[in-house]
Coordinates of C-alpha atoms and ligand atoms in Angstrom, one line a residue:
M22 CA -18.9 16.2 1.2
V23 CA -18.4 19.8 2.0
N24 CA -18.7 22.7 -0.5
L25 CA -16.2 25.5 -0.3
T26 CA -14.5 28.0 -2.5
I27 CA -10.7 28.3 -2.8
D28 CA -9.3 31.2 -4.9
G29 CA -12.7 31.6 -6.6
K30 CA -12.9 27.9 -7.5
Q31 CA -15.9 25.9 -6.3
I32 CA -14.6 22.7 -4.6
Q33 CA -16.0 19.7 -2.9
A34 CA -13.9 18.0 -0.2
P35 CA -14.6 15.2 2.3
A36 CA -15.8 16.4 5.7
G37 CA -12.9 16.4 8.1
S38 CA -10.3 17.1 5.5
S39 CA -8.0 20.1 5.8
V40 CA -8.0 23.2 3.6
L41 CA -4.6 22.2 2.4
E42 CA -5.8 18.8 1.3
A43 CA -8.8 20.3 -0.4
A44 CA -6.6 22.8 -2.2
R45 CA -4.2 20.1 -3.3
S46 CA -6.9 17.9 -4.6
A47 CA -8.1 20.8 -6.7
G48 CA -4.6 21.5 -8.1
I49 CA -4.0 24.6 -6.0
Y50 CA -0.5 24.7 -4.6
I51 CA 0.1 25.9 -1.0
P52 CA 3.7 25.8 0.2
T53 CA 4.5 23.9 3.3
L54 CA 7.5 22.4 5.0
C55 CA 6.0 20.4 7.9
Y56 CA 3.1 18.7 6.1
H57 CA 3.7 15.4 4.5
P58 CA 1.0 13.2 3.0
D59 CA 2.2 10.1 4.8
L60 CA 2.1 11.9 8.2
R61 CA -0.4 13.4 10.6
P62 CA -0.3 17.2 10.2
E63 CA 0.9 19.3 13.0
G64 CA 0.8 22.9 11.8
A65 CA 4.4 23.5 12.9
C66 CA 6.0 25.5 10.1
R67 CA 3.1 28.1 9.5
L68 CA 4.1 28.4 5.9
C69 CA 0.8 27.1 4.6
M70 CA -1.1 30.1 6.0
V71 CA -4.2 31.2 4.1
E72 CA -7.1 33.6 4.7
A73 CA -10.3 31.7 5.5
S74 CA -13.8 33.2 6.0
G75 CA -14.8 33.3 9.6
A76 CA -11.3 33.2 10.9
R77 CA -9.9 36.4 12.5
T78 CA -6.3 35.7 11.7
L79 CA -4.5 33.8 9.0
V80 CA -4.8 30.0 9.6
A81 CA -2.5 27.1 9.0
S82 CA -4.3 25.3 6.2
C83 CA -2.7 21.9 7.0
V84 CA -4.6 21.7 10.3
Y85 CA -7.6 23.9 9.5
P86 CA -10.7 21.8 8.6
V87 CA -12.9 22.6 5.6
S88 CA -16.5 23.7 6.4
E89 CA -19.6 24.3 4.4
G90 CA -19.6 27.6 2.4
M91 CA -16.1 28.5 3.5
V92 CA -14.2 30.9 1.3
V93 CA -10.4 30.6 1.2
K94 CA -7.8 32.8 -0.3
T95 CA -4.3 31.4 -0.7
N96 CA -2.7 34.1 -2.7
T97 CA -3.4 37.6 -1.2
S98 CA -0.6 40.0 -0.4
K99 CA -1.2 39.5 3.3
V100 CA -0.7 35.8 2.9
R101 CA 2.4 36.2 0.7
E102 CA 4.0 38.7 3.1
A103 CA 3.3 36.4 6.1
R104 CA 4.8 33.4 4.3
K105 CA 7.9 35.4 3.3
T106 CA 8.4 36.5 6.9
V107 CA 8.2 33.0 8.2
L108 CA 10.6 31.8 5.6
E109 CA 13.1 34.7 6.2
L110 CA 13.1 33.7 9.9
L111 CA 13.8 30.1 9.0
L112 CA 16.6 31.1 6.6
T113 CA 18.2 33.5 9.1
N114 CA 18.8 30.5 11.3
H115 CA 19.9 28.2 8.5
P116 CA 23.4 27.8 7.0
K117 CA 23.8 29.3 3.5
D118 CA 26.0 26.6 2.0
C119 CA 23.2 25.4 -0.3
L120 CA 25.6 25.0 -3.3
C121 CA 27.6 22.3 -1.5
C122 CA 24.8 20.8 0.5
Q123 CA 24.0 17.1 -0.2
K124 CA 20.4 18.1 -0.6
N125 CA 21.1 20.8 -3.2
G126 CA 18.4 20.4 -5.8
D127 CA 16.2 18.2 -3.7
C128 CA 15.8 20.7 -0.8
E129 CA 12.2 21.8 -0.1
L130 CA 13.4 24.9 1.8
Q131 CA 15.5 25.9 -1.1
K132 CA 12.7 25.4 -3.6
I133 CA 10.2 27.4 -1.5
A134 CA 12.7 30.2 -1.0
A135 CA 13.1 30.4 -4.8
D136 CA 9.3 30.2 -5.4
L137 CA 8.5 32.9 -2.9
G138 CA 11.2 35.2 -4.3
V139 CA 13.0 35.7 -1.1
R140 CA 16.0 37.9 -2.1
K141 CA 17.2 39.3 1.2
L142 CA 17.0 38.4 4.9
R143 CA 15.9 41.2 7.1
F144 CA 16.7 39.5 10.3
E145 CA 20.3 38.5 9.7
G146 CA 22.9 39.1 12.5
G147 CA 21.2 37.5 15.5
E148 CA 22.1 34.3 17.3
T149 CA 22.1 31.1 15.3
R150 CA 21.9 27.4 16.1
A151 CA 25.3 25.8 16.8
R152 CA 26.4 23.2 14.3
T153 CA 26.6 19.6 15.6
I154 CA 27.0 16.9 13.1
D155 CA 26.3 13.2 14.0
N156 CA 28.4 11.1 11.7
S157 CA 28.5 8.2 14.2
N158 CA 27.0 5.4 12.1
P159 CA 27.5 3.9 8.7
S160 CA 24.1 4.9 7.3
L161 CA 22.8 8.4 8.2
V162 CA 24.3 11.8 8.9
R163 CA 22.4 14.4 11.0
D164 CA 23.3 18.1 10.9
Q165 CA 21.4 20.0 13.6
E166 CA 22.2 23.3 12.0
K167 CA 20.1 22.5 9.0
C168 CA 17.1 21.4 11.0
I169 CA 14.0 23.6 10.7
L170 CA 12.1 21.9 13.5
C171 CA 9.3 20.7 11.1
G172 CA 9.0 17.5 13.2
R173 CA 8.6 15.2 10.2
C174 CA 11.4 12.9 11.4
I175 CA 9.8 12.7 14.8
R176 CA 6.4 11.8 13.4
V177 CA 7.7 9.2 10.8
C178 CA 9.9 7.5 13.4
R179 CA 7.1 7.4 16.1
D180 CA 3.9 7.0 14.1
V181 CA 5.0 4.9 11.1
Q182 CA 8.0 3.0 12.5
G183 CA 7.0 2.9 16.2
M184 CA 10.6 3.5 17.3
S185 CA 10.4 7.1 18.7
V186 CA 14.1 7.7 18.3
Y187 CA 13.6 11.5 18.0
S188 CA 11.6 14.0 20.0
F189 CA 11.6 17.7 20.6
A190 CA 13.8 18.9 23.5
G191 CA 14.4 22.3 25.0
R192 CA 12.3 25.5 24.8
G193 CA 12.0 28.5 22.6
F194 CA 15.2 29.3 20.7
N195 CA 16.9 26.3 22.2
T196 CA 14.3 23.9 20.9
M197 CA 15.9 21.0 19.0
V198 CA 15.1 17.5 17.7
S199 CA 17.0 15.2 19.9
T200 CA 17.5 11.5 20.6
A201 CA 17.1 10.2 24.2
F202 CA 19.9 11.8 26.3
E203 CA 21.1 13.5 23.1
H204 CA 23.0 10.3 22.2
D205 CA 24.3 10.0 18.7
L206 CA 22.4 7.6 16.4
L207 CA 24.9 4.9 17.0
N208 CA 24.0 4.8 20.6
S209 CA 20.3 5.2 20.2
A210 CA 17.5 2.8 19.2
C211 CA 17.9 3.9 15.5
T212 CA 17.6 1.0 13.1
Y213 CA 19.0 3.1 10.2
C214 CA 15.8 2.5 8.1
G215 CA 16.2 6.0 6.8
Q216 CA 12.6 7.0 6.7
C217 CA 13.6 10.2 8.5
A218 CA 15.9 11.0 5.6
D219 CA 13.1 10.4 3.1
V220 CA 10.8 12.9 4.8
C221 CA 13.4 15.5 5.9
P222 CA 12.7 18.6 3.8
T223 CA 16.3 19.9 4.1
G224 CA 19.8 18.4 4.5
A225 CA 19.4 17.9 8.2
I226 CA 19.2 14.1 7.8
V227 CA 20.7 12.5 4.8
E228 CA 22.2 9.2 3.8
K229 CA 26.0 8.9 4.4
D230 CA 27.5 9.6 1.0
D231 CA 29.8 6.8 -0.1
T232 CA 30.2 7.8 -3.7
D233 CA 33.8 8.9 -3.3
K234 CA 34.7 5.4 -2.2
V235 CA 33.1 4.0 -5.4
W236 CA 34.9 6.5 -7.6
A237 CA 38.2 5.7 -5.9
A238 CA 37.7 2.0 -6.6
I239 CA 36.7 2.6 -10.2
N240 CA 39.8 4.8 -10.7
N241 CA 42.1 2.2 -9.2
P242 CA 43.5 0.0 -12.1
E243 CA 44.5 -2.7 -9.6
K244 CA 40.9 -3.3 -8.6
V245 CA 38.1 -5.3 -10.3
V246 CA 34.9 -3.4 -9.3
V247 CA 31.7 -5.4 -9.4
V248 CA 28.3 -3.9 -8.8
Q249 CA 24.9 -5.5 -7.9
T250 CA 21.6 -3.6 -8.1
A251 CA 18.7 -4.4 -5.8
P252 CA 15.3 -5.4 -7.2
S253 CA 13.5 -2.1 -6.4
V254 CA 16.3 0.3 -7.7
R255 CA 15.2 -0.4 -11.3
V256 CA 11.7 1.0 -10.7
A257 CA 12.8 4.1 -8.9
L258 CA 16.2 5.3 -10.3
G259 CA 14.5 7.0 -13.2
E260 CA 12.9 9.5 -10.8
E261 CA 16.4 10.8 -10.0
L262 CA 17.0 11.4 -13.6
G263 CA 13.8 13.2 -14.7
I264 CA 11.8 10.1 -15.6
P265 CA 8.2 9.9 -14.1
A266 CA 7.6 7.4 -11.3
G267 CA 6.7 3.9 -12.2
Q268 CA 9.0 3.4 -15.1
V269 CA 11.2 0.3 -15.3
V270 CA 14.8 1.5 -16.3
T271 CA 16.7 -1.8 -15.9
G272 CA 18.5 -1.7 -19.3
K273 CA 19.5 2.0 -19.1
M274 CA 20.6 1.5 -15.5
V275 CA 22.9 -1.4 -16.6
A276 CA 24.3 0.8 -19.4
A277 CA 24.9 3.7 -17.1
L278 CA 26.8 1.5 -14.6
R279 CA 29.1 0.4 -17.4
H280 CA 29.6 4.0 -18.5
L281 CA 30.6 4.8 -14.9
G282 CA 33.3 2.3 -15.2
F283 CA 32.2 -0.8 -13.3
D284 CA 34.0 -3.9 -14.5
K285 CA 31.0 -6.2 -14.0
V286 CA 27.4 -5.3 -13.7
F287 CA 25.4 -8.0 -11.8
D288 CA 21.9 -8.3 -10.4
T289 CA 20.8 -8.7 -6.7
N290 CA 17.9 -10.6 -8.3
F291 CA 20.3 -13.5 -8.8
S292 CA 21.0 -13.7 -5.1
A293 CA 17.4 -13.0 -4.2
D294 CA 16.7 -16.3 -6.0
L295 CA 19.5 -17.9 -4.0
T296 CA 18.0 -16.5 -0.8
I297 CA 14.7 -18.2 -1.7
M298 CA 16.6 -21.5 -2.1
E299 CA 18.2 -21.3 1.3
E300 CA 15.4 -19.7 3.2
G301 CA 12.7 -21.9 1.6
H302 CA 14.6 -25.1 2.5
E303 CA 15.3 -23.7 6.0
F304 CA 11.6 -23.2 6.4
L305 CA 10.8 -26.7 5.2
Q306 CA 13.4 -28.1 7.6
R307 CA 11.9 -26.2 10.5
L308 CA 8.4 -27.3 9.6
Q309 CA 9.3 -31.0 9.2
N310 CA 11.7 -31.3 12.1
G311 CA 9.9 -29.3 14.8
G312 CA 12.1 -26.2 14.5
V313 CA 11.3 -22.7 15.9
L314 CA 8.2 -21.4 14.2
P315 CA 7.0 -19.0 13.0
M316 CA 10.1 -18.5 11.0
I317 CA 10.6 -14.9 10.0
T318 CA 12.4 -13.5 7.0
S319 CA 15.7 -11.8 7.6
C320 CA 16.5 -9.8 4.5
S321 CA 15.4 -6.3 5.6
P322 CA 18.3 -5.0 7.8
G323 CA 16.3 -2.2 9.5
W324 CA 14.0 -5.0 10.7
V325 CA 16.9 -7.2 11.9
N326 CA 18.3 -4.2 13.8
M327 CA 14.9 -3.6 15.4
I328 CA 14.5 -7.2 16.6
E329 CA 18.1 -7.3 17.9
L330 CA 17.5 -4.0 19.8
K331 CA 14.0 -4.6 21.1
Y332 CA 13.2 -8.3 21.1
P333 CA 16.4 -10.2 21.4
E334 CA 14.6 -13.2 23.0
L335 CA 12.8 -13.7 19.7
L336 CA 15.9 -13.9 17.5
P337 CA 15.6 -17.8 17.1
H338 CA 12.5 -17.0 14.9
L339 CA 14.7 -15.2 12.4
S340 CA 15.8 -17.2 9.3
T341 CA 19.6 -17.6 9.4
A342 CA 19.7 -16.9 5.7
K343 CA 21.8 -13.8 4.8
S344 CA 20.1 -11.1 2.8
P345 CA 20.5 -11.2 -1.0
Q346 CA 22.9 -8.3 -0.8
Q347 CA 25.2 -10.3 1.5
M348 CA 24.8 -13.6 -0.3
F349 CA 25.8 -11.8 -3.5
G350 CA 28.9 -10.5 -1.8
A351 CA 29.9 -13.9 -0.5
V352 CA 29.4 -15.6 -3.8
A353 CA 31.2 -12.8 -5.8
K354 CA 34.4 -13.2 -3.8
T355 CA 34.4 -17.0 -3.9
Y356 CA 32.5 -18.7 -6.7
F357 CA 32.8 -15.8 -9.2
A358 CA 36.4 -15.0 -8.3
E359 CA 37.4 -18.6 -8.8
R360 CA 35.5 -19.0 -12.1
A361 CA 36.9 -15.7 -13.5
G362 CA 40.4 -16.4 -12.2
I363 CA 40.5 -13.2 -10.2
D364 CA 42.2 -12.8 -6.8
P365 CA 39.3 -12.0 -4.4
A366 CA 41.6 -9.5 -2.7
K367 CA 41.3 -7.4 -5.9
I368 CA 37.6 -7.4 -6.0
V369 CA 35.7 -4.4 -4.8
S370 CA 32.1 -5.4 -4.3
V371 CA 29.6 -2.5 -4.6
S372 CA 25.9 -2.6 -4.1
V373 CA 23.2 -0.2 -5.1
M374 CA 20.3 -0.4 -2.7
P375 CA 17.1 1.5 -1.9
C376 CA 18.0 1.3 1.7
T377 CA 20.2 3.2 4.1
A378 CA 20.3 0.3 6.6
K379 CA 22.0 -1.8 4.0
K380 CA 25.2 0.3 4.6
A381 CA 25.1 -0.8 8.2
E382 CA 24.3 -4.4 7.3
A383 CA 27.4 -4.6 5.0
A384 CA 29.5 -3.2 7.8
R385 CA 28.5 -5.9 10.3
E386 CA 31.6 -7.6 11.6
E387 CA 30.5 -11.1 10.7
M388 CA 29.7 -10.4 7.1
C389 CA 33.1 -11.7 5.7
A390 CA 32.5 -15.4 5.2
S391 CA 34.8 -15.5 2.2
G392 CA 37.7 -14.1 4.2
Y393 CA 37.0 -10.6 2.8
R394 CA 34.2 -8.2 3.3
D395 CA 31.2 -9.6 1.5
V396 CA 30.2 -6.1 0.3
D397 CA 32.7 -3.3 0.4
V398 CA 30.6 -0.2 -0.4
V399 CA 26.8 0.3 -0.4
I400 CA 25.3 3.3 -2.2
T401 CA 21.6 4.2 -2.3
T402 CA 19.5 4.8 -5.4
R403 CA 19.9 8.5 -4.7
E404 CA 23.7 8.3 -4.6
L405 CA 23.7 6.3 -7.9
G406 CA 21.5 9.1 -9.4
R407 CA 24.1 11.7 -8.3
M408 CA 27.0 9.7 -9.8
I409 CA 25.2 9.4 -13.1
R410 CA 24.6 13.2 -13.1
E411 CA 28.2 13.9 -12.0
A412 CA 29.5 11.8 -14.9
G413 CA 27.3 13.8 -17.3
I414 CA 25.6 10.7 -18.7
D415 CA 22.5 11.4 -20.7
F416 CA 20.5 8.7 -19.1
N417 CA 17.5 8.9 -21.4
A418 CA 19.7 8.6 -24.5
L419 CA 21.4 5.4 -23.3
E420 CA 20.9 2.2 -25.2
E421 CA 19.6 -0.6 -23.0
A422 CA 22.2 -3.1 -21.9
E423 CA 22.1 -6.6 -20.3
F424 CA 23.6 -7.7 -17.0
D425 CA 26.8 -9.7 -17.0
S426 CA 27.0 -13.4 -16.3
P427 CA 27.2 -15.6 -14.1
L428 CA 25.6 -13.5 -11.4
G429 CA 23.3 -11.5 -13.6
T430 CA 20.2 -13.6 -14.1
G431 CA 17.2 -13.2 -11.9
T432 CA 13.6 -14.4 -12.0
G433 CA 10.3 -12.7 -11.6
A434 CA 10.2 -14.2 -8.1
A435 CA 13.3 -12.3 -7.2
V436 CA 12.2 -8.9 -8.5
I437 CA 9.0 -9.0 -6.4
F438 CA 11.3 -9.0 -3.3
G439 CA 11.2 -5.2 -3.8
T440 CA 7.6 -4.9 -2.6
T441 CA 5.8 -6.0 0.6
G442 CA 4.7 -9.6 0.3
G443 CA 7.1 -10.4 -2.5
V444 CA 9.6 -12.5 -0.5
M445 CA 6.7 -14.6 0.9
E446 CA 5.2 -15.0 -2.6
A447 CA 8.6 -16.0 -4.1
A448 CA 9.2 -18.5 -1.3
L449 CA 5.8 -20.0 -1.7
R450 CA 6.4 -20.5 -5.5
T451 CA 9.4 -22.5 -4.7
V452 CA 8.4 -24.3 -1.5
A453 CA 5.2 -25.5 -3.0
E454 CA 6.9 -27.1 -5.9
V455 CA 9.7 -28.6 -3.8
V456 CA 7.1 -30.2 -1.5
A457 CA 5.0 -31.4 -4.5
G458 CA 8.1 -32.6 -6.4
K459 CA 6.6 -31.3 -9.6
E460 CA 5.5 -28.1 -11.4
L461 CA 2.3 -26.7 -10.1
P462 CA -0.2 -24.5 -12.0
K463 CA -0.4 -21.8 -9.2
L464 CA 2.1 -19.0 -9.7
E465 CA 0.6 -15.8 -8.3
Y466 CA -0.3 -15.8 -4.6
N467 CA -2.7 -12.9 -4.5
E468 CA -3.5 -13.9 -1.0
V469 CA -0.3 -12.2 0.3
R470 CA -0.4 -9.2 -2.0
G471 CA -1.8 -5.9 -0.9
M472 CA -0.8 -2.8 1.1
E473 CA -2.5 -3.4 4.4
Q474 CA 0.2 -3.2 7.1
T475 CA -0.5 -6.8 8.3
R476 CA -2.0 -9.5 6.1
E477 CA -2.5 -13.1 6.7
A478 CA -3.4 -16.2 4.6
V479 CA -3.7 -19.9 4.8
I480 CA -1.9 -21.4 1.8
D481 CA -2.2 -24.9 0.6
V482 CA 1.4 -26.1 0.0
A483 CA 1.0 -29.4 -1.8
G484 CA -1.7 -30.6 0.5
V485 CA -0.2 -29.1 3.7
S486 CA -1.9 -26.0 5.1
V487 CA 0.6 -23.2 6.0
K488 CA -0.5 -20.1 7.8
V489 CA 1.5 -17.1 6.7
A490 CA 1.6 -13.4 7.5
V491 CA 3.1 -10.4 5.8
V492 CA 4.0 -7.3 7.7
H493 CA 5.6 -4.0 6.7
T494 CA 6.7 -1.0 8.8
L495 CA 8.5 -1.5 12.0
K496 CA 5.4 -0.4 14.0
S497 CA 3.5 -3.3 12.6
A498 CA 6.4 -5.6 13.1
K499 CA 6.5 -4.7 16.8
M500 CA 2.8 -5.5 17.1
M501 CA 3.5 -8.9 15.4
L502 CA 6.3 -9.6 17.8
E503 CA 4.1 -8.8 20.8
R504 CA 1.6 -11.3 19.5
I505 CA 4.4 -13.9 19.1
K506 CA 5.4 -13.3 22.7
A507 CA 1.8 -13.6 23.9
G508 CA 1.4 -16.9 22.0
T509 CA -1.4 -15.5 19.8
A510 CA 0.4 -15.5 16.4
D511 CA -0.3 -19.0 15.1
Y512 CA 1.6 -18.6 11.9
Q513 CA 4.4 -20.8 10.5
F514 CA 6.0 -18.2 8.2
I515 CA 6.1 -14.4 8.4
E516 CA 7.6 -11.9 6.1
V517 CA 8.7 -8.6 7.6
M518 CA 10.0 -5.5 5.7
A519 CA 11.0 -2.4 7.7
C520 CA 9.9 0.2 5.3
P521 CA 6.4 1.2 4.1
G522 CA 5.5 -0.8 1.1
G523 CA 8.8 -2.7 1.4
C524 CA 12.0 -1.7 -0.5
I525 CA 10.0 0.4 -3.0
G526 CA 9.6 2.8 0.0
G527 CA 13.2 2.4 1.3
G528 CA 15.1 5.2 3.0
G529 CA 17.5 5.6 0.1
Q530 CA 15.0 5.9 -2.6
P531 CA 14.4 9.1 -4.6
V532 CA 12.4 11.9 -2.9
P533 CA 9.7 13.0 -2.6
V534 CA 8.0 9.8 -1.9
D535 CA 4.4 9.1 -0.7
A536 CA 1.8 6.4 -1.1
S537 CA 0.9 7.3 -4.7
I538 CA 4.6 7.1 -5.8
R539 CA 5.1 3.8 -3.9
Q540 CA 2.0 2.5 -5.7
K541 CA 3.5 3.3 -9.1
R542 CA 6.8 1.7 -8.2
R543 CA 4.9 -1.4 -6.9
E544 CA 3.0 -1.7 -10.2
A545 CA 6.3 -1.5 -12.1
I546 CA 7.7 -4.3 -9.9
F547 CA 4.7 -6.6 -10.7
N548 CA 5.1 -5.7 -14.4
C549 CA 8.7 -6.9 -14.3
D550 CA 7.5 -10.2 -12.8
R551 CA 4.7 -10.6 -15.3
T552 CA 7.1 -10.1 -18.2
S553 CA 9.9 -12.3 -16.9
E554 CA 10.6 -15.4 -18.8
L555 CA 11.4 -17.3 -15.6
R556 CA 9.2 -16.6 -12.5
K557 CA 10.4 -19.2 -10.0
S558 CA 13.7 -19.0 -8.1
H559 CA 14.5 -22.7 -8.5
E560 CA 14.2 -22.4 -12.3
N561 CA 17.0 -19.8 -12.5
P562 CA 19.7 -21.5 -14.6
E563 CA 22.6 -19.6 -13.0
I564 CA 21.3 -20.8 -9.6
K565 CA 21.1 -24.4 -10.8
T566 CA 24.7 -24.2 -12.0
L567 CA 25.8 -22.6 -8.7
Y568 CA 24.4 -25.6 -6.8
D569 CA 25.5 -28.2 -9.3
T570 CA 29.1 -27.0 -9.5
W571 CA 29.8 -25.3 -6.2
L572 CA 27.4 -25.4 -3.3
G573 CA 26.0 -29.0 -3.7
K574 CA 22.6 -28.4 -2.4
P575 CA 20.6 -25.9 -0.3
L576 CA 21.8 -25.9 3.3
S577 CA 25.0 -27.8 2.5
E578 CA 28.0 -27.2 4.6
R579 CA 29.4 -24.7 2.1
A580 CA 26.1 -23.0 1.7
H581 CA 25.9 -22.6 5.5
S582 CA 29.3 -21.2 5.9
L583 CA 28.9 -18.6 3.1
L584 CA 25.2 -17.9 3.0
H585 CA 23.9 -18.0 6.5
T586 CA 24.6 -15.8 9.5
H587 CA 23.9 -15.2 13.2
Y588 CA 22.5 -12.3 15.2
H589 CA 23.4 -10.3 18.2
A590 CA 21.3 -10.4 21.3
Ligands
LIG611 FE1 15.5 -5.0 -0.7 FE2 16.4 -7.3 -0.6 S1 14.3 -6.8 -1.4 S2 16.0 -6.0 1.2 O1 14.1 -4.4 0.0 O2 15.9 -8.9 0.2 O3 17.3 -2.9 0.3 O4 15.0 -3.8 -3.5 O5 17.9 -5.5 -2.3 O6 19.3 -7.7 0.1 O7 16.9 -8.8 -3.2 C1 16.5 -3.6 -0.2 C2 15.1 -4.2 -2.4 C3 17.0 -5.8 -1.6 C4 18.2 -7.6 -0.2 C5 16.8 -8.3 -2.2

């Protein structure tokens, strides 16, 4: 450990850590726009400048290492003046439409400008960056005019996701964040995972806002608007509404959705259980009949986009099971419509997801097995938060409510889909009992839990050894696919989730997000599982009824036509 003094406070910090990290760990706030705890620091924005003993000029604290006996001052007039100048220069080249910007209220630039008391811009009147808006795809919108060149999007896409869709291009005033050949995202290698939107400090990269489509459907008396909510929305939505991270808000979320005017409030957990039934039986079929192994899960659409783009030759490894979002949509417009006596043409199927790639998944041409779009509109957790605020709902004061039936019951196995390892654990709970033909004492598969980016385990499935792996982030997924190609991945079953930590860290979740917030959401997910009455997908009574009265059995002809899909090489 290194001893140093920051603003008169004696501090110990690990050797090699930066002054910014040391200050933060001691509760001393230093503003920054390019630093993000998940990313390697780059010292790009220069807002975090401080005075440090031994340095002749102000130093960028995010990249300046601590040293023994160092004395740091974060709050001198010289420091404040320098920060204000940097900020003024940034603001001079930034649009001033904050009040109607999608990021209004969540914008780090806006907050720091307010904190630093910037009241006028001395450098106004010069040349500014031209506005180019990329609206090319269903998931993300990029507005170059709002980019402050912090480089967070470049680093998250390259270092966390391994995709390198963005890089700096140009020089000096013409520097910009660009894709290869300046293509729009639709024609780039973007998977729409939205991690760039999660870390963007301004409104330069945001989710495509589809809330107007939802309001229009709700306001149309001809329509029956049904909504499903993904497993990890319930452990993150509260953050949008002033509730600390890690709180489960399922009951209030259901109540809020009713207040907003949805006709039926259902649960994606129901169809996560359905996915386990289909995917679990598909796995057993492949295992017993010499099918393509390892079989890899297919519910994370950023991941599906990546394998289609980069490793199309490995697509036969993907499970053909649709994601829970899409299974829900197909069942809502067939089984539910028939049972409720509703013309499926009148149903508008909305989903609330933690994920920006889910918007693109719902828009895939083939996702219309019922004869209608499986899912009509996808909004993210952030968008639902905005709708609740727009409607003036006092979220905290809401009385808890229950999901509607028959697509509203989910098990603990379904809710853990929301964190890395959860799909695998849910599948093992069911597959083991299907193979054994009886209830087994083992319920929690701690072997596949954890946050390491790649984990593996050998699981005893009713006397059969199954080697499994769990992977999260696209960078780790690429490494796994390289091993499959090289023939060194001797697994039978692999779970892949595109985002760090799985859906709890999805690109549509509340910001800011970092490892500590993901950990709180993850603990909340496991709490939901532990306190669930039913914890295995095959014990979900609504799923049993669905098979008994409609689908027949897993992998039946009807199940195949509604619940399975194909991929694009
Ligand atoms: Fe997910 Fe899934 S777990 S992909 O992260 O399989 O988005 O939460 O809804 O579809 O169930 C997301 C979450 C989500 C699907 C499920």
